[in-house]
PDB file of C-alpha atoms and ligand atoms in Angstrom:
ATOM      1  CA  UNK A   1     -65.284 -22.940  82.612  1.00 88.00           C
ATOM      2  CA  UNK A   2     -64.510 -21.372  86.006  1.00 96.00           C
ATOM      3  CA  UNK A   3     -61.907 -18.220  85.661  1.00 97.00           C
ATOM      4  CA  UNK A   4     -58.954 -17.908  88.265  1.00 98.00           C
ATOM      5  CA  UNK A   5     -58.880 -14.617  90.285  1.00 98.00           C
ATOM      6  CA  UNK A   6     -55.718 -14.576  92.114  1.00 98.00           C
ATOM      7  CA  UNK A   7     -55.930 -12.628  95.359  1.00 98.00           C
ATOM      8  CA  UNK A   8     -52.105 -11.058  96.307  1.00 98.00           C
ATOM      9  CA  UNK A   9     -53.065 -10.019  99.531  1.00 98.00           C
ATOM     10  CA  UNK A  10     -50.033 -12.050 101.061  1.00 98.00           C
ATOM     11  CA  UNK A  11     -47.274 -11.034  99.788  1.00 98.00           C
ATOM     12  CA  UNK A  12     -48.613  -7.439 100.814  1.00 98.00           C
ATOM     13  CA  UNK A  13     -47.860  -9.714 104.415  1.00 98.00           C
ATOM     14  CA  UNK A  14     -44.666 -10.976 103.818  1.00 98.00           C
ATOM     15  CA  UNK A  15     -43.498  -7.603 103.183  1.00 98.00           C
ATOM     16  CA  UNK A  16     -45.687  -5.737 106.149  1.00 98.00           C
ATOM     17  CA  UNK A  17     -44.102  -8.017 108.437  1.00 98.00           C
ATOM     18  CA  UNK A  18     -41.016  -6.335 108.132  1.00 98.00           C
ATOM     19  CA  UNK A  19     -41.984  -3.307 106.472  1.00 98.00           C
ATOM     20  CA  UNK A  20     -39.765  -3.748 103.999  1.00 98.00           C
ATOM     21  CA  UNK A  21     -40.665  -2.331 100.208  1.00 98.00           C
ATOM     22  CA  UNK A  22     -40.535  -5.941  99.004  1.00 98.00           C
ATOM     23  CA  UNK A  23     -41.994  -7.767  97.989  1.00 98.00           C
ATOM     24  CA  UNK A  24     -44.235  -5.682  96.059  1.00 98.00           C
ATOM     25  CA  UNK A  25     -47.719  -7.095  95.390  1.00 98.00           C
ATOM     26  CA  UNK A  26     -47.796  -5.478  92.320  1.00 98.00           C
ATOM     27  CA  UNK A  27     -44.945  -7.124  90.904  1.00 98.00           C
ATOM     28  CA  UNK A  28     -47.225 -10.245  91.719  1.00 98.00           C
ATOM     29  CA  UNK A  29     -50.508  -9.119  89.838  1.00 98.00           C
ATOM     30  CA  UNK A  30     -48.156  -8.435  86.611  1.00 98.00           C
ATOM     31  CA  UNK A  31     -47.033 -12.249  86.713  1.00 98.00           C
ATOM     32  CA  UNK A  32     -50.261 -13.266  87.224  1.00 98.00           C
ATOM     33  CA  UNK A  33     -51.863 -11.385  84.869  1.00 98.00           C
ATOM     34  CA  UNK A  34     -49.316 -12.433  82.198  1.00 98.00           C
ATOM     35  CA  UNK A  35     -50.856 -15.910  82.620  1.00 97.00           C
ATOM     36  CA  UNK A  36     -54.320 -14.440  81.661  1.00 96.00           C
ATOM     37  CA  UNK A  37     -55.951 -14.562  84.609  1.00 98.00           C
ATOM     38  CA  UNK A  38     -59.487 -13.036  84.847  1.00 97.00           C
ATOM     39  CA  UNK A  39     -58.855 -10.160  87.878  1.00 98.00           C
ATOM     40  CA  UNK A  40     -56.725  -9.388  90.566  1.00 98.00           C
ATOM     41  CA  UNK A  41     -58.269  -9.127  93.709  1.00 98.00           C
ATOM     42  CA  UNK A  42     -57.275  -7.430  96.869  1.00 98.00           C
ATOM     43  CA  UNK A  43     -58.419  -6.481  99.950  1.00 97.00           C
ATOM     44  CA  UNK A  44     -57.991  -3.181 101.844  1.00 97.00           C
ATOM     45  CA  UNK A  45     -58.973  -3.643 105.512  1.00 96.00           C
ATOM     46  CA  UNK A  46     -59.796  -1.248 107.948  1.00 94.00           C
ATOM     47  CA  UNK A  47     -56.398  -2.091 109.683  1.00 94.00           C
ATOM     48  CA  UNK A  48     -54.351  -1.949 106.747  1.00 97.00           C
ATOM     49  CA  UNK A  49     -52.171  -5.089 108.048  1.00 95.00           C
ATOM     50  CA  UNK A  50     -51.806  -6.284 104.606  1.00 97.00           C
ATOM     51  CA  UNK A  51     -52.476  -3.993 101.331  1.00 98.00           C
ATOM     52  CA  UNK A  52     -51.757  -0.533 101.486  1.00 98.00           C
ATOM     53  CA  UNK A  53     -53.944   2.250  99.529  1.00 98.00           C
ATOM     54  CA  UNK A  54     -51.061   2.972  97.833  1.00 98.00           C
ATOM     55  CA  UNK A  55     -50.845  -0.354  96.449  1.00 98.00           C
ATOM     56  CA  UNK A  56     -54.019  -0.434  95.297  1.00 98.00           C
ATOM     57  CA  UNK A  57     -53.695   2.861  92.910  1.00 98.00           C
ATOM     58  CA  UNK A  58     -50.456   1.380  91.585  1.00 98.00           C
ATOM     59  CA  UNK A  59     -52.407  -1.974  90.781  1.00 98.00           C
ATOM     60  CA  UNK A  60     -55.018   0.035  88.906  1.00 98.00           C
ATOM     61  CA  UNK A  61     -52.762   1.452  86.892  1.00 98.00           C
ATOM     62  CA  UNK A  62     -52.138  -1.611  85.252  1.00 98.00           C
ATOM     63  CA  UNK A  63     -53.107  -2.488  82.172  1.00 97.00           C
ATOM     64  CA  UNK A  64     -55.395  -4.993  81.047  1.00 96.00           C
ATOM     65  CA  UNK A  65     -56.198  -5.495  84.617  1.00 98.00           C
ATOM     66  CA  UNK A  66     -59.844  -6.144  85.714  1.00 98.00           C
ATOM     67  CA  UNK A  67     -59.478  -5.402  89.423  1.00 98.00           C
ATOM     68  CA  UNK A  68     -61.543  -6.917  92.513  1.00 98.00           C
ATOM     69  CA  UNK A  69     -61.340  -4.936  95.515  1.00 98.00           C
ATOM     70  CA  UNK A  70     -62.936  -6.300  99.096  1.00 98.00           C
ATOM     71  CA  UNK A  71     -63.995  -4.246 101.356  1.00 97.00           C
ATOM     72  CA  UNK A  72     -65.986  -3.820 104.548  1.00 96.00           C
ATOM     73  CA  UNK A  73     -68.815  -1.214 103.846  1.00 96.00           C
ATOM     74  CA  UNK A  74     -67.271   1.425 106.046  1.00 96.00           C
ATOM     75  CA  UNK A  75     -67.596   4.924 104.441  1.00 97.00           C
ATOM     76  CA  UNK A  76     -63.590   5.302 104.988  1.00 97.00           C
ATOM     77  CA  UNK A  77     -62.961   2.418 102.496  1.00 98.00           C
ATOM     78  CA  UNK A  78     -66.487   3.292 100.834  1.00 98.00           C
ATOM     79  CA  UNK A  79     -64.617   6.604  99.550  1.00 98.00           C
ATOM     80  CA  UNK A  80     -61.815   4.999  98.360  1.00 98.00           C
ATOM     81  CA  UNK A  81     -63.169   2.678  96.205  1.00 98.00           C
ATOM     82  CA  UNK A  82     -65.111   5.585  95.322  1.00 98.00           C
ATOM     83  CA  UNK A  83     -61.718   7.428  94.378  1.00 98.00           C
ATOM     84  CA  UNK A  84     -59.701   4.432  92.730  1.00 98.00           C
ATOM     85  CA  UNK A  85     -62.816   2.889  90.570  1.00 98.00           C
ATOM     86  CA  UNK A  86     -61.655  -0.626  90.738  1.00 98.00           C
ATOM     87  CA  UNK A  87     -63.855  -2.797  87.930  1.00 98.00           C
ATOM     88  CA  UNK A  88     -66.091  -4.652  90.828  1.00 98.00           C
ATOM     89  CA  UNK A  89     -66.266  -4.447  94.569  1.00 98.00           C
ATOM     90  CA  UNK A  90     -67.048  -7.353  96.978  1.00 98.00           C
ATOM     91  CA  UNK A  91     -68.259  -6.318 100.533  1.00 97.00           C
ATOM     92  CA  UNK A  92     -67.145  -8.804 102.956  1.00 97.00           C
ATOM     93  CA  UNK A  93     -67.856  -8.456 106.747  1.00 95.00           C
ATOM     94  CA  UNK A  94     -64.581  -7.343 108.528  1.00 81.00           C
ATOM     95  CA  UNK A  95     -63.705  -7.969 112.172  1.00 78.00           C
ATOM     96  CA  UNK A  96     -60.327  -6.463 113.474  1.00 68.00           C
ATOM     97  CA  UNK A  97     -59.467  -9.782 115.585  1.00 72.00           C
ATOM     98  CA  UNK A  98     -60.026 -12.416 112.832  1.00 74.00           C
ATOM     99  CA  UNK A  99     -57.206 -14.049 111.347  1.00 74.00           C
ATOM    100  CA  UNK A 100     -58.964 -13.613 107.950  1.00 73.00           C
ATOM    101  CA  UNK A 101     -62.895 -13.202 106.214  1.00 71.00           C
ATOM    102  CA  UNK A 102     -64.526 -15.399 108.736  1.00 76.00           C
ATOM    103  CA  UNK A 103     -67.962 -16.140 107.244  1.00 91.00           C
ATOM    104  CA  UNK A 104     -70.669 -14.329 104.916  1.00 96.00           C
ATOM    105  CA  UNK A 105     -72.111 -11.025 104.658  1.00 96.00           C
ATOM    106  CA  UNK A 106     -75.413 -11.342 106.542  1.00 95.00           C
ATOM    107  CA  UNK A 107     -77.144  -9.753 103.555  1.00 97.00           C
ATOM    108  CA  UNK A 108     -81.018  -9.627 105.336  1.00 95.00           C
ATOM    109  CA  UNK A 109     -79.897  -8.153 109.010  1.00 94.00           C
ATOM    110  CA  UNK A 110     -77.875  -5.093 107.335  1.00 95.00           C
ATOM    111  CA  UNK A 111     -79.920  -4.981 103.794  1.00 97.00           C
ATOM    112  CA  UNK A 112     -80.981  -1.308 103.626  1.00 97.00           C
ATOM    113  CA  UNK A 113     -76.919  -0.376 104.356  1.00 97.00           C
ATOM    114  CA  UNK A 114     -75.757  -2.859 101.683  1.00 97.00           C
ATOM    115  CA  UNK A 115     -78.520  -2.107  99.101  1.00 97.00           C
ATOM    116  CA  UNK A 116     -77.977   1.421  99.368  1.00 97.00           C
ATOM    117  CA  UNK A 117     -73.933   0.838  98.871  1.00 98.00           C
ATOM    118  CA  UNK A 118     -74.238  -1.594  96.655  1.00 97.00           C
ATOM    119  CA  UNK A 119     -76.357   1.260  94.075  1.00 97.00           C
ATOM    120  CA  UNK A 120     -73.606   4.051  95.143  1.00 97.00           C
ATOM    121  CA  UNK A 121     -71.390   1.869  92.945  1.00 98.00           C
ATOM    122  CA  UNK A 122     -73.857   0.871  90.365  1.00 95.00           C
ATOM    123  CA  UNK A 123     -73.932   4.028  90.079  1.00 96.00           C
ATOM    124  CA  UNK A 124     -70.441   4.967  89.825  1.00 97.00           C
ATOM    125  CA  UNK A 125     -70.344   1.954  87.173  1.00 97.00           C
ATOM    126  CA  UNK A 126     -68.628  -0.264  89.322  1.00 98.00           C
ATOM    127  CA  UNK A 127     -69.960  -4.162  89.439  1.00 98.00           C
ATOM    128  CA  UNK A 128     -71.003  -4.639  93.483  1.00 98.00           C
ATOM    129  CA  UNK A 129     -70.432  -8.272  94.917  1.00 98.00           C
ATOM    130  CA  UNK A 130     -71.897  -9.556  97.927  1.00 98.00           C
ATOM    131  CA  UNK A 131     -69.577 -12.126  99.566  1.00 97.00           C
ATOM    132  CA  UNK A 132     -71.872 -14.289 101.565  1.00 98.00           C
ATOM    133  CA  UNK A 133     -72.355 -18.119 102.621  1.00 98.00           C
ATOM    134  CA  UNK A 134     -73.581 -20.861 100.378  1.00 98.00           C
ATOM    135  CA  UNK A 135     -77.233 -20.226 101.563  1.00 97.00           C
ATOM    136  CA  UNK A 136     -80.744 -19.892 100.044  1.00 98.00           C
ATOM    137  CA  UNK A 137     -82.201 -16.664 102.480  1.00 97.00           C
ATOM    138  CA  UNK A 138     -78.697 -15.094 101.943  1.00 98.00           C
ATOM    139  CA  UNK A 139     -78.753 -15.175  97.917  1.00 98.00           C
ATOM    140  CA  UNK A 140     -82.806 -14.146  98.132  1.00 98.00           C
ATOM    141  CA  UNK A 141     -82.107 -10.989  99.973  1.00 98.00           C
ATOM    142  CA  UNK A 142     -78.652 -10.387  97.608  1.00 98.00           C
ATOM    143  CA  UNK A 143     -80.891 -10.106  94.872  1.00 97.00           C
ATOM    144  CA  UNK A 144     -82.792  -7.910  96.090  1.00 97.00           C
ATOM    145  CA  UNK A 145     -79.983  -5.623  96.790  1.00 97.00           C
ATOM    146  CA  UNK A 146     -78.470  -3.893  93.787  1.00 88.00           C
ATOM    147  CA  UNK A 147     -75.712  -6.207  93.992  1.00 97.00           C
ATOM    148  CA  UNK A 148     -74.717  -7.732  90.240  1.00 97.00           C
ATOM    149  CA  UNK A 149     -73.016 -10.980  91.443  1.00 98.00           C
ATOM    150  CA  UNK A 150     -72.798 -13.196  94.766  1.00 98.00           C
ATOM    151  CA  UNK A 151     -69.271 -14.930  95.936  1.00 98.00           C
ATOM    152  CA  UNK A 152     -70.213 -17.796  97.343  1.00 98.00           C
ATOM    153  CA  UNK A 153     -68.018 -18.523 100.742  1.00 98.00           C
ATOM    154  CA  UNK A 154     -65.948 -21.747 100.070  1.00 98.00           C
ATOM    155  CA  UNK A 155     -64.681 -21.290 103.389  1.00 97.00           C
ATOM    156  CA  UNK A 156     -66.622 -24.082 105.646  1.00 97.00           C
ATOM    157  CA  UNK A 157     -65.997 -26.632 102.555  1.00 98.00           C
ATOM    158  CA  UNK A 158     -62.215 -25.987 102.991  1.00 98.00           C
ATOM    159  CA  UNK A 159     -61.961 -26.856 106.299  1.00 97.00           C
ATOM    160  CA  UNK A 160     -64.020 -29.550 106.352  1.00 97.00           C
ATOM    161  CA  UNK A 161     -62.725 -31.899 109.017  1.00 97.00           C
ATOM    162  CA  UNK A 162     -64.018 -35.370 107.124  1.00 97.00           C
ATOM    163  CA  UNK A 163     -65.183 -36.022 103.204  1.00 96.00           C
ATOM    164  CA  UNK A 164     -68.455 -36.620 104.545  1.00 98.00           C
ATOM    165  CA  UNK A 165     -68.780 -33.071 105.869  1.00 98.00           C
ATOM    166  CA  UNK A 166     -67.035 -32.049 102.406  1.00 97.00           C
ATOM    167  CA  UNK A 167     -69.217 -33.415  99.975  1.00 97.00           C
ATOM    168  CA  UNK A 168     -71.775 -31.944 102.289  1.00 98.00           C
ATOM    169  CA  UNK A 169     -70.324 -28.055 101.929  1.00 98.00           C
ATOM    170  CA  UNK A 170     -69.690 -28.848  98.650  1.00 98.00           C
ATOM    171  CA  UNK A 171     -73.105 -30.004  97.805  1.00 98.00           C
ATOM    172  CA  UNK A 172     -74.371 -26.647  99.265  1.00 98.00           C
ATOM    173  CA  UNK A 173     -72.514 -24.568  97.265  1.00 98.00           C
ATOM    174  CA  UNK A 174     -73.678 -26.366  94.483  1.00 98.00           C
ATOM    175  CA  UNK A 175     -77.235 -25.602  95.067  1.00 98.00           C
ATOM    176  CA  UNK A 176     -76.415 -22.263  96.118  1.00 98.00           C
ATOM    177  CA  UNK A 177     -74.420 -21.375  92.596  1.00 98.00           C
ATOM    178  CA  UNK A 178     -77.668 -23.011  90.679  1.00 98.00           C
ATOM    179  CA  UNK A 179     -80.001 -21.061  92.804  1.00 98.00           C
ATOM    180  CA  UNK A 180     -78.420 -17.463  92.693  1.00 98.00           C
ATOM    181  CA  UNK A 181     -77.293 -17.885  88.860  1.00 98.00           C
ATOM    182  CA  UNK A 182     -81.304 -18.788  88.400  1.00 98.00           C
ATOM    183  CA  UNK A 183     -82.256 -15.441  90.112  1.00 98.00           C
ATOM    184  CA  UNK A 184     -80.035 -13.548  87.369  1.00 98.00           C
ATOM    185  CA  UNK A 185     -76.645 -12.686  89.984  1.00 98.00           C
ATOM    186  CA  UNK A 186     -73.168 -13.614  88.510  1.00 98.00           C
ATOM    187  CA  UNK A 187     -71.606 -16.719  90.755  1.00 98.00           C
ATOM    188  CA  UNK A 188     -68.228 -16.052  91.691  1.00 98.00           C
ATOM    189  CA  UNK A 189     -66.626 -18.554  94.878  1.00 98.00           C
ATOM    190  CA  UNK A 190     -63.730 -18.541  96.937  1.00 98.00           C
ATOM    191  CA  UNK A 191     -62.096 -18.951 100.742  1.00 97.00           C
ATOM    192  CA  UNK A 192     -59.625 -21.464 101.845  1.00 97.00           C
ATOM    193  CA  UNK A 193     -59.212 -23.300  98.379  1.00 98.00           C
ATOM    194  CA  UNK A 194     -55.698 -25.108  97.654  1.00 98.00           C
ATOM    195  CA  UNK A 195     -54.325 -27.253  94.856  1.00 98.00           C
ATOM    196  CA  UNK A 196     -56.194 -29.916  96.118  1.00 96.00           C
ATOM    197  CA  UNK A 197     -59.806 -28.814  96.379  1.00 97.00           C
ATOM    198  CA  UNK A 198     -60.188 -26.325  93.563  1.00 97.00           C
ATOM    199  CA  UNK A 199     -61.800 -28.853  91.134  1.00 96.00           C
ATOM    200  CA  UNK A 200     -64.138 -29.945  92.846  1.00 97.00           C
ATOM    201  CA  UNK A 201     -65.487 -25.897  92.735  1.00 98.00           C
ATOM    202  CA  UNK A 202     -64.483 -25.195  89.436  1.00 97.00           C
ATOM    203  CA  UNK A 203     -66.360 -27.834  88.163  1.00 95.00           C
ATOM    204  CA  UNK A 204     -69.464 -26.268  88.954  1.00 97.00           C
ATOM    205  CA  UNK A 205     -71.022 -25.301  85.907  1.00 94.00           C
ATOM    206  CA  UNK A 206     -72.505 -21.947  87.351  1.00 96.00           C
ATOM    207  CA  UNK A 207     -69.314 -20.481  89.093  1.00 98.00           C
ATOM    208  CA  UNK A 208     -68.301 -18.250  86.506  1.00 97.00           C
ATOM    209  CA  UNK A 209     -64.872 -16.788  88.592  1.00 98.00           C
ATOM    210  CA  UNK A 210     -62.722 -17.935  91.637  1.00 98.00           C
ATOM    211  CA  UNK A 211     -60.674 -16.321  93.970  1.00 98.00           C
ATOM    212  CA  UNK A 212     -57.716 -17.335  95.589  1.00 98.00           C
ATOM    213  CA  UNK A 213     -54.895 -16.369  97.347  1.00 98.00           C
ATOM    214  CA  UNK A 214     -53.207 -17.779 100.708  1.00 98.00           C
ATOM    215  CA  UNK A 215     -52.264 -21.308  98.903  1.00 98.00           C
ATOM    216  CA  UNK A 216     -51.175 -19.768  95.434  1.00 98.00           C
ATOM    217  CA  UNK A 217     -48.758 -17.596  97.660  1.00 98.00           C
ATOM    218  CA  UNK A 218     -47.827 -20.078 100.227  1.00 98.00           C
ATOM    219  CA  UNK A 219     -46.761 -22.484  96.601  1.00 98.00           C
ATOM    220  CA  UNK A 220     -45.047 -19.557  95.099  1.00 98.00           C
ATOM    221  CA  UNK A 221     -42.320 -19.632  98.058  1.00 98.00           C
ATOM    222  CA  UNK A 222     -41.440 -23.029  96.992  1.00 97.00           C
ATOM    223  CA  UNK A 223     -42.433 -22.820  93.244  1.00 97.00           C
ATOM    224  CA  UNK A 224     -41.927 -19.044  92.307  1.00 98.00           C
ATOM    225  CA  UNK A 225     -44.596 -16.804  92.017  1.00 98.00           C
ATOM    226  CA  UNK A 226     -45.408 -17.758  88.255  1.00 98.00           C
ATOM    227  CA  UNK A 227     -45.199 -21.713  88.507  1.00 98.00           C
ATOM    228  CA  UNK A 228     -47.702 -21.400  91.450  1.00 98.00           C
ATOM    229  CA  UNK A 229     -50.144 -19.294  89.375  1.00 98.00           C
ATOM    230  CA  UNK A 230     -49.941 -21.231  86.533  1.00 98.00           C
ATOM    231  CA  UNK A 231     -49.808 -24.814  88.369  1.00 98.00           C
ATOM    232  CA  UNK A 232     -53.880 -23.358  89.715  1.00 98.00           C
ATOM    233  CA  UNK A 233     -54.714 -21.967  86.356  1.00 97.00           C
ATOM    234  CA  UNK A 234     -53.970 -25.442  84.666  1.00 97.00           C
ATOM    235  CA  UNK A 235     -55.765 -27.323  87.489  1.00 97.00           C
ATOM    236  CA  UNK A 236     -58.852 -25.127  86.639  1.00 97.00           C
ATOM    237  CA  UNK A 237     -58.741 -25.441  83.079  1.00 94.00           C
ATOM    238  CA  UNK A 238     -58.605 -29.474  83.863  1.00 91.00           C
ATOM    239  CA  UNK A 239     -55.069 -29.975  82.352  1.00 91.00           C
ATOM    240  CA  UNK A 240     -52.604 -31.993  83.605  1.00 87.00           C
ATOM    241  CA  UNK A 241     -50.439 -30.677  86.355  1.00 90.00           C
ATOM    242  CA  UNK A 242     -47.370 -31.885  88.255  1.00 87.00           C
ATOM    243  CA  UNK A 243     -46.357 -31.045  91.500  1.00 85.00           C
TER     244      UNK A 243
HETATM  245  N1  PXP B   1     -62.732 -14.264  98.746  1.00 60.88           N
HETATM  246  C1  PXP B   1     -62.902 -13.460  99.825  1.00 60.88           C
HETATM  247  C2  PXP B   1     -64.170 -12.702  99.953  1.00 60.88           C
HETATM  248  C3  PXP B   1     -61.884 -13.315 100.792  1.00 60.88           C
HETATM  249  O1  PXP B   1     -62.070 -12.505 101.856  1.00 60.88           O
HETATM  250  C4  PXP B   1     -60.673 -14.001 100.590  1.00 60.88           C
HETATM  251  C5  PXP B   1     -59.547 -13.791 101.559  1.00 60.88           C
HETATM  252  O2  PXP B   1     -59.061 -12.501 101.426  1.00 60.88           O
HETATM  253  C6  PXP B   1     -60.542 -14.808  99.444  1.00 60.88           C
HETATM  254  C7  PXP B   1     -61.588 -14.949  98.560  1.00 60.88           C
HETATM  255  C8  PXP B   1     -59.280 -15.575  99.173  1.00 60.88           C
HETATM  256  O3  PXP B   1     -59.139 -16.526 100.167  1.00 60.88           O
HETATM  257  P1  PXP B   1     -57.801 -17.346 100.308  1.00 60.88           P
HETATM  258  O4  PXP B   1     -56.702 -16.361 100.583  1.00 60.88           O
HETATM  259  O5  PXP B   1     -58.087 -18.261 101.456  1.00 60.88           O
HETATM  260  O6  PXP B   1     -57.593 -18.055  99.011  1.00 60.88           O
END
């Protein structure tokens, strides 16, 4: 079965909006990690708009927690990451203007650059990720990198603007998840998925963890921060769940 990562990037928003000390992201990861969830993930862009470093060194220091960290691969962030020795890194492309991860690493066009970060972790024993789209020339050249697992972008099945197009995405992440697990990467997914398309995902036998963030927070404001994370974790684990 598919493991939750819950991504608490956005409350880091809520409270940069105002720049306010609350609310604290890490007060988040401790509620969702009391419901056994398999990592925290955050993000630390280039422009800081969200997660601070400093939140990032106080989420490490928590315990039992397997932490996720994306990141362009800019030698700034490259150094941190370096520093705080989260348990895996996923690069992710990072433009300043986007409203948020906007498609795949392009693994082949930038390989020698990835590979060669990708083996500065290994190296540092820290699990690389590549974050790329649900394609067959993008999980090739991952494995080729020193990369241990792929996240598949769930991103263009999200927004899919009809089921047709969904079972479409859907069916390409599918294939994707069978192909890269065959080539010996871990399959983690994630991007854009709510309450109401997570099962679809989860139920694919070779995604082995998935993050998400925006909709667990966006519930929590309605729900509280621990109904929201458990409402997701019991719609992964296929158990009944009211809303
Ligand atoms: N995975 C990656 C690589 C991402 O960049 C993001 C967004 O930070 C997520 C998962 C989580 O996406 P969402 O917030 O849409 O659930």
């Amino acid at each position: 079965m598919a493991k939750l990562g819950v991504n608490v990037d956005h409350v880091a928003t809520l409270r940069q909006a105002r720049l306010t000390s609350y609310p604290d992201p890490v007060t988040a990861a401790k509620i969702a990690l009391s419901h056994g969830v398999s990592c925290i993930t955050v993000h630390l862009r280039e422009d800081r708009r969200h997660i601070q470093d400093d939140d990032l060194y106080r989420i490490r220091k928590l315990p039992n927690c397997r932490l996720n960290m994306e990141m362009a691969a800019e030698e700034e962030i490259i150094k941190i990451a370096l520093d705080l020795k989260p348990d895996q890194v996923t690069l992710v492309p990072e433009k300043r203007e986007e409203l948020t991860t906007e498609g795949g690493l392009d693994v082949g066009r930038n390989f020698d650059h990835i590979r060669d970060t990708a083996k500065r972790f290994n190296e540092s024993g820290i699990s690389a990720s590549l974050f790329i789209d649900a394609d067959s020339s993008q999980i090739e050249a991952s494995s080729l990198t020193q990369a241990v697992a792929v996240e598949l972008n769930t991103g263009p099945y999200s927004q899919a603007k009809s089921e047709k197009e969904a079972s479409k995405k859907l069916r390409e992440v599918k294939e994707a998840a069978a192909f890269a697990s065959g080539l010996g990467l871990t399959v983690h997914a994630g991007h854009g998925l709510t309450y109401k398309n997570v099962m679809y995902i989860s139920d694919i036998p070779h995604i082995n963890e998935i993050n998400i963030g925006h909709s667990i927070v966006s519930q929590a404001l309605f729900v509280g921060f621990d109904q929201a994370v458990s409402m997701m974790s019991g719609i992964i684990a296929k158990q009944p769940v009211s809303f």
